[in-house]
Coordinates of C-alpha atoms in Angstrom, one line a residue:
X1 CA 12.5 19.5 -27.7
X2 CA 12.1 17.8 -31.1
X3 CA 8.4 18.1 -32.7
X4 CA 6.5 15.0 -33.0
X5 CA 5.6 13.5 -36.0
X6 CA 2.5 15.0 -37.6
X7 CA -0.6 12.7 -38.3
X8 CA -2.3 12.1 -41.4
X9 CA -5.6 12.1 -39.2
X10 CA -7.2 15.6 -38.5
X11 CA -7.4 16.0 -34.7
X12 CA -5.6 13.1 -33.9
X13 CA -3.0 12.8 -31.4
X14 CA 0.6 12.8 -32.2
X15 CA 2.2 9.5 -32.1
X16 CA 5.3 9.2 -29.7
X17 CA 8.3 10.0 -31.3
X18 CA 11.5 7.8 -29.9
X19 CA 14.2 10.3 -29.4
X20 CA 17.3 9.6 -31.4
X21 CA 19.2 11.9 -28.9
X22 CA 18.9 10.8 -25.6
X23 CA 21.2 13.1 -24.0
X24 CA 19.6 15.7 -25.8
X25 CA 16.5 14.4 -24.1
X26 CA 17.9 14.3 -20.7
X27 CA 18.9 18.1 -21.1
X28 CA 16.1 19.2 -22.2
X29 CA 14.4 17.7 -18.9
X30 CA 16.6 18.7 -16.6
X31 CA 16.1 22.1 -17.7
X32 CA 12.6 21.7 -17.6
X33 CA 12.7 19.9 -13.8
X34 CA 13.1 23.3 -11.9
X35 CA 10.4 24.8 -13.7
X36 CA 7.9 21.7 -13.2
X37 CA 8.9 21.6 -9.6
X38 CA 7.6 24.9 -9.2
X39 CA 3.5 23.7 -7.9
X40 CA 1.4 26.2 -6.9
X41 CA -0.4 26.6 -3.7
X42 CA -3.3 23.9 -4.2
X43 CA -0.7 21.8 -4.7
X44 CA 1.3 21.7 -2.1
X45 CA -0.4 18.8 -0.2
X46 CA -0.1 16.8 -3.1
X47 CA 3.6 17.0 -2.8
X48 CA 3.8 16.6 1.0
X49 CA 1.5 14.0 1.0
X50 CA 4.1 11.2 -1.2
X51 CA 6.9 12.6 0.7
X52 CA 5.7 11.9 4.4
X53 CA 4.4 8.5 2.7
X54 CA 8.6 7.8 1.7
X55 CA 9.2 8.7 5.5
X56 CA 6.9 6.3 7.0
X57 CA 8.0 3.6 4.4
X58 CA 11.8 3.8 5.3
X59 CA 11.4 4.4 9.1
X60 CA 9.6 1.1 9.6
X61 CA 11.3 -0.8 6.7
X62 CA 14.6 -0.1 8.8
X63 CA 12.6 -0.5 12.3
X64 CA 11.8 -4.0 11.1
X65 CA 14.9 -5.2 9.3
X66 CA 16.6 -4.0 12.3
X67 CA 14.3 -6.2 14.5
X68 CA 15.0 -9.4 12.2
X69 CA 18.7 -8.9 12.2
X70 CA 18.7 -8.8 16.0
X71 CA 17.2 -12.4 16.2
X72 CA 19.8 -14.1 13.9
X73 CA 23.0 -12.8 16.4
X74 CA 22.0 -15.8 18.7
X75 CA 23.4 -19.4 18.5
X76 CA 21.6 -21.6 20.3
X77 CA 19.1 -24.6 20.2
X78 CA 16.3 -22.0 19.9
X79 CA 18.1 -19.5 17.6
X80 CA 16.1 -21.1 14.2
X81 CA 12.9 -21.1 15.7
X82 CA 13.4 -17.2 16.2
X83 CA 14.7 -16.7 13.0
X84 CA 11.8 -18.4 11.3
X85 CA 9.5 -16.2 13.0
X86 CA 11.5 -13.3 12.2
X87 CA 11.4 -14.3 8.6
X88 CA 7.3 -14.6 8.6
X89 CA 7.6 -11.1 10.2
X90 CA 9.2 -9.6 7.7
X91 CA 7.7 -10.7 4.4
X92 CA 4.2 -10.2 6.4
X93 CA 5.1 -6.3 6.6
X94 CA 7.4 -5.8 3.6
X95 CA 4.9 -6.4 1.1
X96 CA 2.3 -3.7 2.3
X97 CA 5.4 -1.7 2.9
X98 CA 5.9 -1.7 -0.8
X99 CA 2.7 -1.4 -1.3
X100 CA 2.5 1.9 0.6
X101 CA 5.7 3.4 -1.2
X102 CA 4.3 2.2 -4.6
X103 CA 0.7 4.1 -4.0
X104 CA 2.8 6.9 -2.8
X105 CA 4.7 7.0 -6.3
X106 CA 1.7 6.8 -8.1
X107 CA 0.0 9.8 -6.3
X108 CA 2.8 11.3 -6.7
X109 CA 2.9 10.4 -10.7
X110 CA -0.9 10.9 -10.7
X111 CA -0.4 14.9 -9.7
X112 CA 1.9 15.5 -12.9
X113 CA 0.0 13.6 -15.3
X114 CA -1.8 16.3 -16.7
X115 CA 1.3 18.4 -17.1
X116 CA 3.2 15.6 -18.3
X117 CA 0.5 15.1 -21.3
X118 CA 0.6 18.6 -22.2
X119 CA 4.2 18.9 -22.9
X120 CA 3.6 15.5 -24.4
X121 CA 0.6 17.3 -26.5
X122 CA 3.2 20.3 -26.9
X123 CA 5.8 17.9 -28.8
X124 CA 8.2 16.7 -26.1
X125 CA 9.6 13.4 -26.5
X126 CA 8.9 10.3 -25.3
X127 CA 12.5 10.1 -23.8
X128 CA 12.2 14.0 -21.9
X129 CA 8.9 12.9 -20.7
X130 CA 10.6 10.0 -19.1
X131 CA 13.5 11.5 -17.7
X132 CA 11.5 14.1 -16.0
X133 CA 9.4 11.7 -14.6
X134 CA 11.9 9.7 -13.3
X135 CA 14.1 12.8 -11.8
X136 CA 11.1 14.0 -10.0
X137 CA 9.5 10.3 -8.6
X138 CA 13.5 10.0 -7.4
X139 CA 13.7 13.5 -5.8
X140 CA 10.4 13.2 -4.2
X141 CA 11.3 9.7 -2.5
X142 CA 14.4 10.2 -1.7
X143 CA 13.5 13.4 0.6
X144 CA 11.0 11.4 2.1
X145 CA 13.7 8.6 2.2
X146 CA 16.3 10.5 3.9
X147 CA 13.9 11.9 6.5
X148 CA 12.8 8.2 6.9
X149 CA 16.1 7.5 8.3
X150 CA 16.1 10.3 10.7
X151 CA 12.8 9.1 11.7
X152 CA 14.1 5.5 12.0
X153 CA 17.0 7.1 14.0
X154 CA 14.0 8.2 16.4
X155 CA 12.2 4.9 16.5
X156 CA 15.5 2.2 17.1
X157 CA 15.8 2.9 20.8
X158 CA 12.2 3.1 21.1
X159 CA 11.8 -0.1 19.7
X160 CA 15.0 -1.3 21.6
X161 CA 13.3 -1.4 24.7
X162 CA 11.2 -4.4 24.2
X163 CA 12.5 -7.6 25.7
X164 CA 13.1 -10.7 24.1
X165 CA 14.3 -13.5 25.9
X166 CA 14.5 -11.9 29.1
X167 CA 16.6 -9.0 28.1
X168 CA 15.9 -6.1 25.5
X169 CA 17.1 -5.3 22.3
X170 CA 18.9 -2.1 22.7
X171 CA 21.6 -1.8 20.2
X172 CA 20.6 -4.8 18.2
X173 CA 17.9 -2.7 16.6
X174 CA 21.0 -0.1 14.7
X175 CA 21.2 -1.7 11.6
X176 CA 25.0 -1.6 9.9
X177 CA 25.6 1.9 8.6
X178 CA 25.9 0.7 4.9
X179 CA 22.2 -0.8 5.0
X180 CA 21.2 3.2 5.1
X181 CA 22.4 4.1 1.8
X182 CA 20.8 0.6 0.2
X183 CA 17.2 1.5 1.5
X184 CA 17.5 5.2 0.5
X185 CA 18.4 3.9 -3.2
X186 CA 15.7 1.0 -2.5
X187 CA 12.9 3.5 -2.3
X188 CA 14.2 5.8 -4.9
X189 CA 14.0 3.1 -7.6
X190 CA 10.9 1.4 -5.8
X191 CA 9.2 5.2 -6.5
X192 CA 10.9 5.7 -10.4
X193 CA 9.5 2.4 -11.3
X194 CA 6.5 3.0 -9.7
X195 CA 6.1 6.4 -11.9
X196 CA 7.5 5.3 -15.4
X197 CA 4.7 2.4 -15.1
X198 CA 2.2 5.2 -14.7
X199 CA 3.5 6.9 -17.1
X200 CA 2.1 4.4 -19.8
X201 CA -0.8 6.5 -20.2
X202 CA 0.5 9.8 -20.5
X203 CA 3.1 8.4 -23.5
X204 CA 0.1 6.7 -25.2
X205 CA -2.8 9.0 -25.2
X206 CA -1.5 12.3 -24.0
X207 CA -4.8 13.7 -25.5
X208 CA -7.5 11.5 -23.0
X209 CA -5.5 12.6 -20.0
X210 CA -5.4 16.3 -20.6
X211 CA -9.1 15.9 -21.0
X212 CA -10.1 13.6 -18.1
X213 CA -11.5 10.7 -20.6
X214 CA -9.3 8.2 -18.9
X215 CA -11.4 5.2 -18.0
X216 CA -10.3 2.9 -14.9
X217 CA -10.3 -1.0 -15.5
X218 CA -10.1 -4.2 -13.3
X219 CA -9.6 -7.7 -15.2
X220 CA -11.4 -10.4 -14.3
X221 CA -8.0 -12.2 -15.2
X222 CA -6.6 -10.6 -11.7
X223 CA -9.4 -13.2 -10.0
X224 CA -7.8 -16.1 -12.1
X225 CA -4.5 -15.3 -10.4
X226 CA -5.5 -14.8 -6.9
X227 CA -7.4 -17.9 -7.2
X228 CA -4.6 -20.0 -8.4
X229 CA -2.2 -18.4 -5.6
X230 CA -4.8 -19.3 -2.6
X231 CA -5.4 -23.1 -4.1
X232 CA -1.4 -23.2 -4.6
X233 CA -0.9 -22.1 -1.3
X234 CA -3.7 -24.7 0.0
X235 CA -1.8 -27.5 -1.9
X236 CA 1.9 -26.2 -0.4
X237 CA 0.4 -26.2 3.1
X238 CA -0.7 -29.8 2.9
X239 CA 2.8 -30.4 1.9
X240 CA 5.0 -29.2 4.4
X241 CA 5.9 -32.6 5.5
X242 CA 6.9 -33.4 2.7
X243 CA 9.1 -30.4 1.8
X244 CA 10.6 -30.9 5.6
X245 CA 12.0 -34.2 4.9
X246 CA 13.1 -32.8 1.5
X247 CA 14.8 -29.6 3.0
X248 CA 14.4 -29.4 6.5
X249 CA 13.0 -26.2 8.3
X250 CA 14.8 -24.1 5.8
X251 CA 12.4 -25.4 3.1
X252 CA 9.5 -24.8 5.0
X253 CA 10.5 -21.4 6.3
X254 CA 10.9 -20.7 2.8
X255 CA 7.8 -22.0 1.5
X256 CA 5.6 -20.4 3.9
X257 CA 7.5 -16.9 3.2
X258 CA 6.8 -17.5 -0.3
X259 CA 2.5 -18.6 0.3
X260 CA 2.2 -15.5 2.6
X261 CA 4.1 -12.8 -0.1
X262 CA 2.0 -14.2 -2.5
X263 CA -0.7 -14.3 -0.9
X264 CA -0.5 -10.9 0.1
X265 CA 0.4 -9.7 -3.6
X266 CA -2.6 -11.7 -5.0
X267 CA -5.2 -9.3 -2.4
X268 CA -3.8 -6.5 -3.9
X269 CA -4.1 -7.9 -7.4
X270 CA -7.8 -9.2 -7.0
X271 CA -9.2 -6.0 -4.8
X272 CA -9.5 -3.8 -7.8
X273 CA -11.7 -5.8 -9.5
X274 CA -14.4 -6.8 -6.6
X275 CA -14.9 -2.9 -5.7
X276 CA -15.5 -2.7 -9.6
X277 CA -18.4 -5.4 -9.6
X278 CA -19.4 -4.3 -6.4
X279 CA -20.0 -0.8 -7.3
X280 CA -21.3 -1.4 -10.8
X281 CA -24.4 -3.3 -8.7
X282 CA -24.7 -0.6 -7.0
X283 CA -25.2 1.8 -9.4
X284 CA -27.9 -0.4 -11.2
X285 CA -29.5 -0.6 -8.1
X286 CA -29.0 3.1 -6.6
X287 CA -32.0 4.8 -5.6
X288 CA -30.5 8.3 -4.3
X289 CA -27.8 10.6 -5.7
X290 CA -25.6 10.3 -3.0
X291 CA -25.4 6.3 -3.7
X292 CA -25.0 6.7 -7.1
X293 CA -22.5 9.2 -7.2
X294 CA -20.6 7.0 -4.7
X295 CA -20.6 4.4 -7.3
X296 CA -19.5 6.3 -10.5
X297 CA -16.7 7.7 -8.0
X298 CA -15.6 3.9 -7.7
X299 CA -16.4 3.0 -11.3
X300 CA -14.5 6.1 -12.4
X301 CA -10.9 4.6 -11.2
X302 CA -11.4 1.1 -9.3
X303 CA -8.1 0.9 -8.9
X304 CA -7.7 4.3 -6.8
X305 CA -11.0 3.4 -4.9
X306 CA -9.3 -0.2 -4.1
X307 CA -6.2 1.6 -2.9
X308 CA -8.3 3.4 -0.7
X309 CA -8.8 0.9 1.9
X310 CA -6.1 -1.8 0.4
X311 CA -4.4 -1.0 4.0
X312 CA -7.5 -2.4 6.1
X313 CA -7.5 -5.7 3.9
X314 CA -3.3 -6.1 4.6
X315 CA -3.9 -5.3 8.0
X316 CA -6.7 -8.1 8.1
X317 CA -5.0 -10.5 6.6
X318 CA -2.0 -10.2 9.0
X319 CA -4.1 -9.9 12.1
X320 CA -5.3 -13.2 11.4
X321 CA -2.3 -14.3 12.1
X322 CA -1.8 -11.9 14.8
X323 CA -4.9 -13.7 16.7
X324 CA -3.8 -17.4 15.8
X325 CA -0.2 -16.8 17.3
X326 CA -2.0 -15.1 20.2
X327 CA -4.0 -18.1 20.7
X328 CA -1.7 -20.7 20.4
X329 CA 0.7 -18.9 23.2
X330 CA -2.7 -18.8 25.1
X331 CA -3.3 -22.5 24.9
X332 CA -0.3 -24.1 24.9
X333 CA 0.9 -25.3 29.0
X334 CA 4.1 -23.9 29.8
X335 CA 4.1 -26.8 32.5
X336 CA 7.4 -28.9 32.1
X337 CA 8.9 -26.3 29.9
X338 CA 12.5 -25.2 30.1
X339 CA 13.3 -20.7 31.2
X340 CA 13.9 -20.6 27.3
X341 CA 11.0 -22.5 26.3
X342 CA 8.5 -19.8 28.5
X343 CA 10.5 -17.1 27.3
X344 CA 9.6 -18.1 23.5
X345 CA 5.6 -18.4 24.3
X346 CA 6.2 -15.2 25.7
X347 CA 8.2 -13.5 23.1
X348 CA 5.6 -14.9 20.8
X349 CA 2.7 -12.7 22.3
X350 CA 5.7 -9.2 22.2
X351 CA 6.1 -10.6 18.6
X352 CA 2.4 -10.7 17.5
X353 CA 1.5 -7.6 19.1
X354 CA 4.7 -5.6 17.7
X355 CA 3.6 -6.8 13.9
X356 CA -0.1 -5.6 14.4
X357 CA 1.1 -2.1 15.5
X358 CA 3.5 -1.8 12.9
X359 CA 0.8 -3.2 10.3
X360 CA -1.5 -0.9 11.9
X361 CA 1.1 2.3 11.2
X362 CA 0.9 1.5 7.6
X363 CA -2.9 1.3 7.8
X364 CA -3.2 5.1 9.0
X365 CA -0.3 6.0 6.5
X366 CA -1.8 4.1 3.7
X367 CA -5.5 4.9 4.0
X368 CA -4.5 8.8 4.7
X369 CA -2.1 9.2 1.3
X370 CA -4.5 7.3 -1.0
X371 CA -7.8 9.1 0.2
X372 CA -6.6 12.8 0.0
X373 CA -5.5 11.4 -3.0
X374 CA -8.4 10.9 -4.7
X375 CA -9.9 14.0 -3.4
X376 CA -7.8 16.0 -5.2
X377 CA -8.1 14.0 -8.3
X378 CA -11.5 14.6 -8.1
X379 CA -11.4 18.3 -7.5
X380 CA -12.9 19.1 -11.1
X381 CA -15.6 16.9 -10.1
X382 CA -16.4 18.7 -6.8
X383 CA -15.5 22.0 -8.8
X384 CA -18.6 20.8 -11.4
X385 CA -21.3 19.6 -9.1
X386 CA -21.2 22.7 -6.9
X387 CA -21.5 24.6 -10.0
X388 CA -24.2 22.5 -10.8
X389 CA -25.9 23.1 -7.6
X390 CA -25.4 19.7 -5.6
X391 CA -25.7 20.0 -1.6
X392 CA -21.9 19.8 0.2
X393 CA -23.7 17.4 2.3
X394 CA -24.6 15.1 -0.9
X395 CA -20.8 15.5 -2.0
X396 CA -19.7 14.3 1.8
X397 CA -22.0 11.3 2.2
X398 CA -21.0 10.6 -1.5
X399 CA -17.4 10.2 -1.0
X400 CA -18.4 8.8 2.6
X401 CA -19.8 5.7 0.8
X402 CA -17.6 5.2 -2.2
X403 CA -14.8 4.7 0.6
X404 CA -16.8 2.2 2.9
X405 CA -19.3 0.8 0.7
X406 CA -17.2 -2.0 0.1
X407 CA -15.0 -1.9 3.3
X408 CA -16.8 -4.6 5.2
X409 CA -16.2 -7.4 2.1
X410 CA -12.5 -5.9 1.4
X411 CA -11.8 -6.5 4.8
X412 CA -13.8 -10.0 5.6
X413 CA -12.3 -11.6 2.5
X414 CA -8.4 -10.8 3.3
X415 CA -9.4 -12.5 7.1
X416 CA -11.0 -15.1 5.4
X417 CA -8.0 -15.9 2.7
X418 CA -5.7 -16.2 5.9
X419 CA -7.5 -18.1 8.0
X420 CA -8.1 -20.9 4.8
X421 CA -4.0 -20.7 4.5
X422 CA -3.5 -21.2 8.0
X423 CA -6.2 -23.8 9.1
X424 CA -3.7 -26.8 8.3
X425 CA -1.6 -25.9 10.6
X426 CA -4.0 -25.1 13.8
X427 CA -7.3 -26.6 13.0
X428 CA -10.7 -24.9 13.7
X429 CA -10.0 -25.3 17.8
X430 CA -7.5 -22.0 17.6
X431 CA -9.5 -20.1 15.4
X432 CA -12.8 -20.0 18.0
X433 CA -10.7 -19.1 21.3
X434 CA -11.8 -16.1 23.1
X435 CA -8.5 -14.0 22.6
X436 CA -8.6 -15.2 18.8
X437 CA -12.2 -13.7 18.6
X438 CA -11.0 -10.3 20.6
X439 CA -8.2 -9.8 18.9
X440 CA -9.6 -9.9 15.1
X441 CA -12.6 -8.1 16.3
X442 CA -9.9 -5.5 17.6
X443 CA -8.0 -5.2 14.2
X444 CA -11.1 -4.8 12.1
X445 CA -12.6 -2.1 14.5
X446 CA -9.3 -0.4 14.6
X447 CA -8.9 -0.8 10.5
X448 CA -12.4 0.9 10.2
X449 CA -11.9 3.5 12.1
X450 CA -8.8 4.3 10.4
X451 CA -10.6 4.7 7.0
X452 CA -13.8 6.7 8.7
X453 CA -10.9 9.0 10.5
X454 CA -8.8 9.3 6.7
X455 CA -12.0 10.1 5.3
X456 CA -13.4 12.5 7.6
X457 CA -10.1 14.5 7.2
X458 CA -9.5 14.4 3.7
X459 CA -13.2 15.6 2.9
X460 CA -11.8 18.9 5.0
X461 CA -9.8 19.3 1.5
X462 CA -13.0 19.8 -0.4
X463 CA -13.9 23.3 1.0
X464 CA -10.5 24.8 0.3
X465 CA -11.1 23.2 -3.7
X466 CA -14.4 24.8 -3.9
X467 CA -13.1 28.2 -2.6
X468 CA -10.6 28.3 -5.2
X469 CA -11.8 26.8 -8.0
X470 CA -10.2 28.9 -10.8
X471 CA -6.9 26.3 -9.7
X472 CA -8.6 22.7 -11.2
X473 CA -7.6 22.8 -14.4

């Protein structure tokens, strides 16, 4: 490894030092990659935990491309209007789908930071820093990848048992064998990208990681953006007249694609920034340790605390949906229809329900990765207060409430995003029918007990930190 450069500055950190060899720099790290794959015992989970994350993310990204392909192998009058829905399917569950395999990178990027900075702090490279990162985010995913297509293997005549249009999918759901290999690499670069944008901090200031100085931020700028995407996707709805007798169905297909991505994208942008003003309230106005430790738990990283529940606000914002299409199948007569006509209200309903599940799968997966997560990046916290002397119980309720302090808002203001994008298109009569009502009442009960379940398991991890502690660094 070539020495960095020495600072004028007593105590100063080194400043990264571009390597003029790289494939001396990719030696040197993959020499070093054996060695930093060898984690010890508290670690473990931290690997298993990005790797069954990979799994889920391939299995259902394959389960639901191979659902959309099987709608576009009919031809007839109805074939578009199942292909449109198909579309809306996909980019409504691809998005937290990335979402899920980028949170898993990170955790998985989070885990090695430390060790990163110290070889960093040691005098390794700026270019064998990054190729280590990148061989082990790559490894890591594609494992989970390639068990995500055994999984998927599992799941396609599962899945291919439900009946659209009178008969059911059965084969339809195998995608072509060549689609394999492309969501394999998919996630492998999805999780390498993922890691060497994490790995910004390490490079920069090696020192405040190896130290735990690292201070969490949320820009008010990410409200600015998801602002402007709900009032562009306001303006594009009250224009899909006009883009229809511009471009026909395809250009509304596409521009409601593009509203709900965005849309989606923008939650995930703004989230990390309301649990920061939300918490920093609530530490002004906290009254007992366990609430104020909650809210220095969330002030410490809002990012990590917004990723937390990030999968209840998705899943919210798709139910939505979920309850309108429910509704409208509910309410429209069926008298005078055509067979294929009835079978579409009906495949509708199959439709909906499959996308909630599925939405609901990545809830559990997300909300279980990203809160064992953060208990084991706080595990010199916990270490420190029980040396201190605080109550197990007051750790518990404290990371209890950092989790669902802000749950209820997270969760109401995803719904209520949707349901402003949508309401041009149904009106307020949809939105107050009894299965409407049900069915988002179903998806936020469900959502919440998905969090309280991931965070009643992952405060399990706690006693087996405190019984070791001599392993937090």
């Amino acid at each position: 490894m070539t020495a960095a450069a020495p600072s004028s500055t007593p105590g100063s950190v080194p400043a990264p030092v571009p390597d003029a060899r790289p494939a001396g720099a990719f030696a040197t790290a993959v020499h070093l990659a054996p060695l930093f794959a060898r984690r010890r015992d508290g670690d473990r989970l931290a690997l298993a935990l990005p790797v069954a994350a990979f799994a889920v993310v391939t299995a259902l990204l394959l389960v639901v491309l191979g659902g959309a392909q099987a709608f576009f192998g009919w031809d007839d009058d109805l074939a578009f209007t199942y292909e449109a829905f198909a579309i809306i399917a996909v980019v409504l569950l691809v998005v937290p789908l990335a979402t899920v395999g980028a949170s898993a990178a990170r955790l998985a990027a989070r885990r090695r930071d430390e060790r990163l900075a110290s070889l960093r702090l040691l005098g390794a490279t700026t270019g064998t820093i990054t190729v280590l990162t990148v061989l082990e985010a790559a490894a890591t995913a594609l494992v989970g990848a390639v068990v995500g297509v055994a999984g998927y293997a599992v799941l396609a005549p599962v899945v291919g048992l439900l009946r659209f249009r009178g008969e059911a999918l059965g084969a339809q759901m195998w995608v072509p064998w060549w689609w394999l290999p492309l969501a394999v690499l998919g996630v492998g670069l999805l999780a390498a990208a993922s890691a060497v944008v994490g790995l910004r901090a390490v490079v920069v200031t090696p020192l405040g990681v190896r130290t735990r100085q690292r201070a969490g931020t949320a820009h008010w700028v990410r409200v600015v953006i998801a602002v402007g995407v709900l009032l562009g996707g306001m303006v594009v709805m009250q224009m899909l007249g006009v883009l229809g007798n511009l471009g026909g169905v395809v250009a509304i297909i596409g521009a409601l694609a593009a509203i709900f991505g965005g849309m989606l994208l923008a939650l995930d942008a703004l989230g990390p920034w309301f649990v920061r003003v939300r918490a920093r309230r609530q530490a002004r106005k906290a009254q007992t340790v366990p609430r104020l430790l909650a809210a220095r738990m969330v002030l410490e990283d809002p990012k990590a605390a917004w990723r937390q529940v990030s999968g209840v606000a998705m899943t919210s914002f798709v139910g939505v949906f979920g309850a309108v299409g429910l509704a409208l199948t509910q309410t429209t007569s069926t008298e005078g229809m055509d067979p294929d006509e009835q079978w579409l209200m009906q495949d509708i309903s199959t439709g909906v329900l499959v996308t909630v599940a599925i939405s609901f799968l990545m809830v559990a997966c997300s909300v279980g990765i990203n809160q064992a997560a953060g208990t084991l990046d706080r595990a010199a916290v916990h270490v420190s207060l029980d040396r201190l002397g605080v109550p197990r119980s007051v750790m518990s309720e404290a990371s209890r409430r950092a989790v669902m302090s802000a749950l209820w808002m997270v969760a109401g203001g995803s719904a209520l995003c949707a349901a402003v994008l949508i309401f041009p298109l149904v009106g307020m009569a949809i939105f107050v029918q009894p299965i409407a009502i049900v069915t988002a009442l179903a998806v936020f009960a469900a959502g919440f007990l998905a969090v309280r379940g991931a965070a009643a398991l992952s405060a399990r991890l706690v006693p087996g930190i405190l019984a070791r502690p001599e392993r937090v660094l």
